Short mmCIF file of C-alpha atoms and ligand atoms in Angstrom, two decimals:
data_model
loop_
_atom_site.label_atom_id
_atom_site.label_comp_id
_atom_site.label_asym_id
_atom_site.label_seq_id
_atom_site.Cartn_x
_atom_site.Cartn_y
_atom_site.Cartn_z
CA UNK A 1 34.83 1.22 6.91
CA UNK A 2 32.66 2.99 4.17
CA UNK A 3 32.43 7.05 3.48
CA UNK A 4 29.83 8.03 1.56
CA UNK A 5 29.50 12.38 0.52
CA UNK A 6 26.86 13.46 1.89
CA UNK A 7 24.65 16.80 0.76
CA UNK A 8 27.42 19.88 0.70
CA UNK A 9 30.10 18.19 0.61
CA UNK A 10 30.92 16.98 3.89
CA UNK A 11 31.85 13.46 4.52
CA UNK A 12 29.52 11.69 7.32
CA UNK A 13 30.82 8.69 8.28
CA UNK A 14 28.71 5.64 9.08
CA UNK A 15 28.55 4.67 12.90
CA UNK A 16 30.94 1.56 12.93
CA UNK A 17 34.58 3.68 12.50
CA UNK A 18 33.51 6.30 14.64
CA UNK A 19 31.55 3.56 17.22
CA UNK A 20 33.53 4.47 20.28
CA UNK A 21 34.59 7.60 19.57
CA UNK A 22 33.83 9.68 22.61
CA UNK A 23 32.55 12.68 19.81
CA UNK A 24 29.97 10.20 19.46
CA UNK A 25 28.60 9.81 22.10
CA UNK A 26 28.40 12.87 23.51
CA UNK A 27 26.67 14.00 20.18
CA UNK A 28 24.14 11.34 21.28
CA UNK A 29 23.81 12.49 24.31
CA UNK A 30 22.96 15.84 23.36
CA UNK A 31 21.03 14.57 20.24
CA UNK A 32 18.38 13.02 22.87
CA UNK A 33 18.11 16.18 25.25
CA UNK A 34 17.64 18.66 22.40
CA UNK A 35 14.45 15.65 20.84
CA UNK A 36 13.35 16.25 24.60
CA UNK A 37 13.24 19.66 25.50
CA UNK A 38 12.47 20.34 22.08
CA UNK A 39 15.48 22.29 20.02
CA UNK A 40 14.32 21.69 16.61
CA UNK A 41 13.19 23.88 14.05
CA UNK A 42 12.04 23.53 10.02
CA UNK A 43 12.52 25.95 7.32
CA UNK A 44 11.12 25.81 4.01
CA UNK A 45 12.33 25.72 0.33
CA UNK A 46 10.10 26.65 -1.99
CA UNK A 47 9.30 24.57 -5.20
CA UNK A 48 9.16 26.30 -8.01
CA UNK A 49 7.11 26.05 -11.65
CA UNK A 50 10.24 27.14 -14.16
CA UNK A 51 7.51 28.71 -16.59
CA UNK A 52 5.93 30.30 -15.22
CA UNK A 53 8.07 31.33 -11.48
CA UNK A 54 5.56 30.48 -9.33
CA UNK A 55 5.53 28.33 -6.76
CA UNK A 56 3.78 25.08 -6.51
CA UNK A 57 4.87 23.96 -2.95
CA UNK A 58 7.04 23.65 0.41
CA UNK A 59 9.67 21.71 1.46
CA UNK A 60 10.77 21.05 5.18
CA UNK A 61 13.77 20.80 6.38
CA UNK A 62 15.19 20.14 9.94
CA UNK A 63 17.54 22.06 12.06
CA UNK A 64 19.14 21.65 15.25
CA UNK A 65 19.66 24.91 17.21
CA UNK A 66 21.84 23.37 20.13
CA UNK A 67 21.27 25.27 23.02
CA UNK A 68 25.40 25.97 23.45
CA UNK A 69 26.51 24.29 19.75
CA UNK A 70 24.51 27.28 17.70
CA UNK A 71 22.54 25.84 14.48
CA UNK A 72 24.11 22.26 13.61
CA UNK A 73 22.78 20.88 9.29
CA UNK A 74 21.11 17.60 9.31
CA UNK A 75 24.21 16.37 6.92
CA UNK A 76 25.94 16.20 11.27
CA UNK A 77 22.83 14.94 12.54
CA UNK A 78 20.90 12.77 10.29
CA UNK A 79 23.07 9.89 9.51
CA UNK A 80 22.83 9.51 13.54
CA UNK A 81 20.18 10.04 14.49
CA UNK A 82 18.84 7.32 11.51
CA UNK A 83 22.01 5.87 13.15
CA UNK A 84 21.38 4.92 16.74
CA UNK A 85 17.06 6.00 15.84
CA UNK A 86 16.43 9.09 17.00
CA UNK A 87 15.17 9.98 14.18
CA UNK A 88 11.82 7.58 15.22
CA UNK A 89 10.86 10.72 17.52
CA UNK A 90 12.94 13.52 15.82
CA UNK A 91 10.87 12.35 12.65
CA UNK A 92 7.40 12.79 14.45
CA UNK A 93 8.05 15.80 15.45
CA UNK A 94 9.26 17.04 12.05
CA UNK A 95 5.96 15.78 10.93
CA UNK A 96 3.82 17.07 13.54
CA UNK A 97 5.48 20.51 13.61
CA UNK A 98 4.89 19.81 9.13
CA UNK A 99 1.61 19.50 9.06
CA UNK A 100 0.53 21.74 11.09
CA UNK A 101 2.01 24.19 9.35
CA UNK A 102 1.03 23.61 6.15
CA UNK A 103 -2.27 23.10 7.59
CA UNK A 104 -1.75 26.74 9.24
CA UNK A 105 -1.37 27.82 6.04
CA UNK A 106 -3.97 26.44 4.00
CA UNK A 107 -5.97 28.08 7.09
CA UNK A 108 -5.08 31.25 5.13
CA UNK A 109 -5.53 30.43 2.31
CA UNK A 110 -1.81 31.11 1.09
CA UNK A 111 0.55 27.23 0.70
CA UNK A 112 -0.20 26.89 -3.05
CA UNK A 113 0.38 22.88 -3.37
CA UNK A 114 2.48 21.19 -0.50
CA UNK A 115 3.84 20.70 1.52
CA UNK A 116 7.11 17.98 1.19
CA UNK A 117 8.60 15.95 4.53
CA UNK A 118 11.40 13.84 4.07
CA UNK A 119 11.18 10.06 5.44
CA UNK A 120 14.21 7.79 6.39
CA UNK A 121 14.63 4.39 5.46
CA UNK A 122 14.57 3.44 9.49
CA UNK A 123 10.87 5.35 9.01
CA UNK A 124 8.89 3.42 6.92
CA UNK A 125 10.96 0.27 8.58
CA UNK A 126 9.54 1.10 12.06
CA UNK A 127 5.97 -0.17 12.58
CA UNK A 128 5.17 2.52 14.23
CA UNK A 129 5.27 4.84 11.52
CA UNK A 130 1.51 4.40 9.63
CA UNK A 131 -0.29 4.37 13.39
CA UNK A 132 0.80 7.11 13.61
CA UNK A 133 0.51 9.43 11.06
CA UNK A 134 -2.55 8.22 10.46
CA UNK A 135 -3.07 9.48 14.52
CA UNK A 136 -1.60 12.90 12.71
CA UNK A 137 -4.49 13.04 10.45
CA UNK A 138 -6.71 12.78 12.74
CA UNK A 139 -5.73 15.07 14.64
CA UNK A 140 -4.81 18.31 12.26
CA UNK A 141 -7.60 16.91 9.55
CA UNK A 142 -4.80 17.72 7.29
CA UNK A 143 -6.11 16.39 3.50
CA UNK A 144 -2.87 13.92 2.71
CA UNK A 145 -2.12 15.16 -0.62
CA UNK A 146 -1.12 18.47 0.17
CA UNK A 147 1.72 16.34 1.62
CA UNK A 148 4.01 14.82 -0.29
CA UNK A 149 6.97 12.02 1.43
CA UNK A 150 10.03 12.41 0.21
CA UNK A 151 11.80 9.14 0.36
CA UNK A 152 15.51 8.66 -1.08
CA UNK A 153 15.61 6.16 -3.86
CA UNK A 154 17.94 3.57 -1.47
CA UNK A 155 15.31 4.16 1.16
CA UNK A 156 13.25 0.85 -0.63
CA UNK A 157 15.65 -0.20 -3.30
CA UNK A 158 16.15 -3.45 -0.74
CA UNK A 159 14.00 -3.79 1.54
CA UNK A 160 10.58 -5.18 1.18
CA UNK A 161 8.66 -3.00 4.02
CA UNK A 162 9.80 -0.40 3.66
CA UNK A 163 7.81 -0.61 0.02
CA UNK A 164 5.11 -2.10 1.81
CA UNK A 165 5.12 1.26 4.23
CA UNK A 166 4.69 3.65 1.23
CA UNK A 167 2.44 2.16 -0.21
CA UNK A 168 0.76 2.90 2.50
CA UNK A 169 2.04 6.15 2.21
CA UNK A 170 -0.19 6.31 -0.77
CA UNK A 171 -3.07 5.03 -0.80
CA UNK A 172 -3.87 6.83 2.66
CA UNK A 173 -3.70 9.16 -0.37
CA UNK A 174 -0.05 10.78 0.58
CA UNK A 175 1.87 12.27 -2.82
CA UNK A 176 5.41 10.30 -2.97
CA UNK A 177 8.70 11.38 -4.54
CA UNK A 178 11.42 10.26 -4.47
CA UNK A 179 14.93 12.61 -3.53
CA UNK A 180 18.44 12.70 -4.99
CA UNK A 181 17.15 11.06 -8.47
CA UNK A 182 19.45 9.27 -10.16
CA UNK A 183 22.67 8.83 -7.22
CA UNK A 184 21.36 5.08 -6.57
CA UNK A 185 21.54 1.60 -7.54
CA UNK A 186 18.82 0.85 -10.56
CA UNK A 187 16.80 3.32 -10.74
CA UNK A 188 14.51 2.39 -13.97
CA UNK A 189 14.21 -0.50 -12.62
CA UNK A 190 12.82 0.59 -8.58
CA UNK A 191 10.07 2.60 -10.93
CA UNK A 192 8.55 0.53 -12.33
CA UNK A 193 7.67 -1.84 -9.39
CA UNK A 194 6.65 1.55 -7.48
CA UNK A 195 5.62 4.13 -9.55
CA UNK A 196 5.54 7.50 -7.08
CA UNK A 197 4.35 10.01 -8.75
CA UNK A 198 7.35 12.82 -8.82
CA UNK A 199 11.07 12.61 -10.09
CA UNK A 200 13.07 14.68 -8.23
CA UNK A 201 16.46 15.03 -9.52
CA UNK A 202 20.20 15.07 -7.49
CA UNK A 203 21.40 17.88 -7.58
CA UNK A 204 24.74 16.81 -8.27
CA UNK A 205 23.69 16.28 -11.85
CA UNK A 206 22.50 20.33 -12.12
CA UNK A 207 25.63 21.15 -10.41
CA UNK A 208 27.58 20.82 -14.26
CA UNK A 209 24.75 21.48 -16.64
CA UNK A 210 26.35 24.16 -18.24
CA UNK A 211 30.03 21.74 -19.12
CA UNK A 212 29.05 18.46 -18.68
CA UNK A 213 27.06 17.03 -21.46
CA UNK A 214 26.52 13.33 -19.50
CA UNK A 215 24.49 15.79 -16.66
CA UNK A 216 21.59 17.10 -19.53
CA UNK A 217 22.07 13.07 -21.27
CA UNK A 218 21.33 11.87 -18.12
CA UNK A 219 18.51 14.43 -16.89
CA UNK A 220 16.77 14.21 -20.21
CA UNK A 221 16.65 10.15 -20.11
CA UNK A 222 15.42 10.75 -16.74
CA UNK A 223 12.86 13.21 -18.09
CA UNK A 224 11.52 10.89 -21.81
CA UNK A 225 10.79 8.02 -18.44
CA UNK A 226 9.39 9.73 -16.52
CA UNK A 227 6.94 11.45 -18.96
CA UNK A 228 6.18 7.92 -20.43
CA UNK A 229 5.75 6.49 -16.84
CA UNK A 230 3.87 9.48 -16.27
CA UNK A 231 5.84 11.36 -13.74
CA UNK A 232 6.52 14.27 -12.70
CA UNK A 233 10.14 15.51 -12.70
CA UNK A 234 11.88 18.20 -10.13
CA UNK A 235 15.38 19.32 -11.01
CA UNK A 236 17.08 19.77 -7.42
CA UNK A 237 20.34 22.55 -6.83
CA UNK A 238 19.00 25.07 -9.89
CA UNK A 239 21.95 28.05 -8.35
CA UNK A 240 21.64 30.46 -10.88
CA UNK A 241 19.99 32.01 -14.37
CA UNK A 242 21.27 29.97 -17.20
CA UNK A 243 21.35 25.91 -15.27
CA UNK A 244 17.32 27.44 -15.08
CA UNK A 245 16.67 27.06 -18.57
CA UNK A 246 19.04 24.68 -19.52
CA UNK A 247 16.80 22.20 -16.69
CA UNK A 248 13.86 24.26 -19.07
CA UNK A 249 14.64 23.04 -22.09
CA UNK A 250 16.08 19.81 -21.33
CA UNK A 251 12.04 19.38 -20.22
CA UNK A 252 12.42 19.70 -16.87
CA UNK A 253 8.65 22.04 -15.59
CA UNK A 254 10.02 22.18 -11.98
CA UNK A 255 12.96 23.11 -9.59
CA UNK A 256 14.28 23.93 -7.01
CA UNK A 257 17.14 25.97 -5.82
CA UNK A 258 19.08 28.79 -3.72
CA UNK A 259 18.39 30.83 -7.16
CA UNK A 260 15.09 31.01 -6.02
CA UNK A 261 14.92 30.50 -2.58
CA UNK A 262 17.11 29.42 0.09
CA UNK A 263 15.53 27.37 3.11
CA UNK A 264 13.19 29.67 5.59
CA UNK A 265 11.71 30.51 8.41
CA UNK A 266 8.27 29.84 9.06
CA UNK A 267 7.47 33.56 9.30
CA UNK A 268 8.46 34.48 5.82
CA UNK A 269 6.78 31.71 3.94
CA UNK A 270 3.06 34.45 2.97
CA UNK A 271 6.00 36.88 2.17
CA UNK A 272 8.14 34.86 -0.45
CA UNK A 273 4.99 33.67 -2.15
CA UNK A 274 3.64 37.52 -1.93
CA UNK A 275 6.77 38.50 -3.78
CA UNK A 276 7.17 35.52 -6.26
CA UNK A 277 3.12 37.47 -7.35
CA UNK A 278 4.45 41.00 -7.64
CA UNK A 279 7.27 39.81 -10.06
CA UNK A 280 4.83 37.50 -12.30
CA UNK A 281 2.47 40.54 -12.88
CA UNK A 282 5.54 43.03 -13.59
CA UNK A 283 6.54 40.24 -15.41
CA UNK A 284 3.27 40.14 -17.67
P1 C2E B 1 18.15 16.80 0.31
O1 C2E B 1 16.24 16.49 0.72
O2 C2E B 1 18.11 16.22 -1.33
O3 C2E B 1 17.16 18.28 0.65
C1 C2E B 1 18.67 19.44 -0.81
C2 C2E B 1 18.92 19.79 0.62
O4 C2E B 1 19.62 20.63 -0.19
C3 C2E B 1 18.76 20.65 0.87
O5 C2E B 1 20.63 20.84 2.46
C4 C2E B 1 18.56 21.82 0.88
O6 C2E B 1 18.46 22.79 1.44
C5 C2E B 1 20.34 21.77 -0.13
N1 C2E B 1 19.97 23.15 -1.38
C6 C2E B 1 18.83 23.52 -2.21
N2 C2E B 1 19.10 24.33 -2.92
C7 C2E B 1 20.17 24.07 -2.96
C8 C2E B 1 21.14 24.47 -3.89
O7 C2E B 1 20.92 25.41 -5.16
N3 C2E B 1 22.85 24.37 -4.19
C9 C2E B 1 23.55 23.56 -3.17
N4 C2E B 1 24.51 23.70 -2.62
N5 C2E B 1 22.35 22.88 -2.01
C10 C2E B 1 20.76 23.40 -1.85
P2 C2E B 1 20.00 20.65 4.35
O8 C2E B 1 18.90 21.18 5.09
O9 C2E B 1 21.23 21.08 5.07
O10 C2E B 1 19.44 19.26 4.04
C11 C2E B 1 20.20 18.14 3.88
C12 C2E B 1 19.55 16.97 3.58
O11 C2E B 1 19.90 15.72 5.05
C13 C2E B 1 18.71 16.36 2.97
O12 C2E B 1 18.83 16.32 0.62
C14 C2E B 1 17.63 15.23 3.93
O13 C2E B 1 18.29 14.33 2.37
C15 C2E B 1 18.32 15.37 4.76
N6 C2E B 1 16.76 16.09 5.38
C16 C2E B 1 17.24 17.51 5.59
N7 C2E B 1 15.16 17.51 6.93
C17 C2E B 1 15.56 16.12 6.95
C18 C2E B 1 14.28 16.26 7.36
O14 C2E B 1 13.22 16.84 8.01
N8 C2E B 1 14.00 15.00 7.74
C19 C2E B 1 15.03 13.83 7.36
N9 C2E B 1 15.06 12.02 7.01
N10 C2E B 1 15.51 13.63 6.41
C20 C2E B 1 15.95 15.51 6.66
MG1 MG B 2 14.24 15.81 0.34
MG1 MG B 3 17.68 15.38 -2.21
MG1 MG B 4 19.20 14.00 0.47
#
C-alpha cells in the first residue's frame, strides 16, 4: 500500500488498504448524508502582503461539522471524498458557497481581492466541472478574476484532461495557483507547460526555515524561477515573526499562516480586515 503524509502530520491511507473496513463504510455513509444535509462549512484564512502587512485575499477551507462526531478536519475526509467521488457534489457546494461569500463581501466592500478555493484532481477530471462553474458565474454574477483556484501540482502532472480543465478555468478568467509547490515531481518542467499565476510554497519548507539551509535554498530557487516566469509566490505555514522575516528576505512578497491568522468563520472577516488596517495605521 501507499502511505502519504497529510498536512497536519496525520497519515492518510490510500483507500485500497481499508477498502473493506467497516469504519470506512460508515464514514462514507456519514459523508454522503452530511453532503445531503449540509453539515459542512467554510472557514477563511487570509493571505497577507508581507511588506505592508495587508490582507490581499482569503483561502476558503472546508470543515465537516458532524452532528454527533463534531468537527472533522479535511485531512480526515478529503481523501475518502475523492476516492468515492463524493468530492464532486461536495466540491460544487464549496464553489457555490465561496462564490456567494465573495459576492457578498464585495457588495459591502470589505473584500480586498480574491477568494481562493481548493480544487481536487477528481473535480478537474470531471466533465461536469466547467459547465457547473459556468452556470455558477451566471447565477452569482461573480467576476472570475476575483476567484482563485488552488490546485496541487500532482493534479495536473500526469493527466491531460486535468490540464485541459485548468486551461478552461483560466480562459474563463479565474486565477489559477499551484498549491503545496515543491513537494511534487518535476515541479519546474510543469511550470513551463502550465503557467499558473501563483506558486504556493509548501509549508514544509517554511517549517524548518530557521535551521535548514536547504529549505532556504529551495525557497530562494522557487522565487527566482517565479520571477523569471513572471509568477507570484506565496509562502504557506508562517507561524512566527522570524519565519516571516526570512521568507520576506528570500524574496516572497506574500504569506499565509497562523502567525497572521488561523482560518476564521466568514462572519469574522470584516473584523479581521479592520484589525489589519488598524495595525497598519498605527505603524505609519
Ligand atoms: P492546503 O490547501 O494546502 O491548506 C493549508 C492547510 O494548512 C490548511 O489546513 C490550513 O488551516 C493549514 N495552515 C495554515 N496556516 C498554517 C500554519 O501556520 N501552520 C500549520 N501547521 N498549518 C497551517 P486544513 O484546513 O486542515 O486543510 C488541509 C488540506 O485539506 C488543504 O491543504 C487542502 O489540500 C485540503 N482542503 C481543505 N479545504 C478543501 C476544500 O474546500 N476542497 C478541497 N478539495 N480540499 C480542501
Ligand atoms: Mg490551498
Ligand atoms: Mg498548501
Ligand atoms: Mg495541501
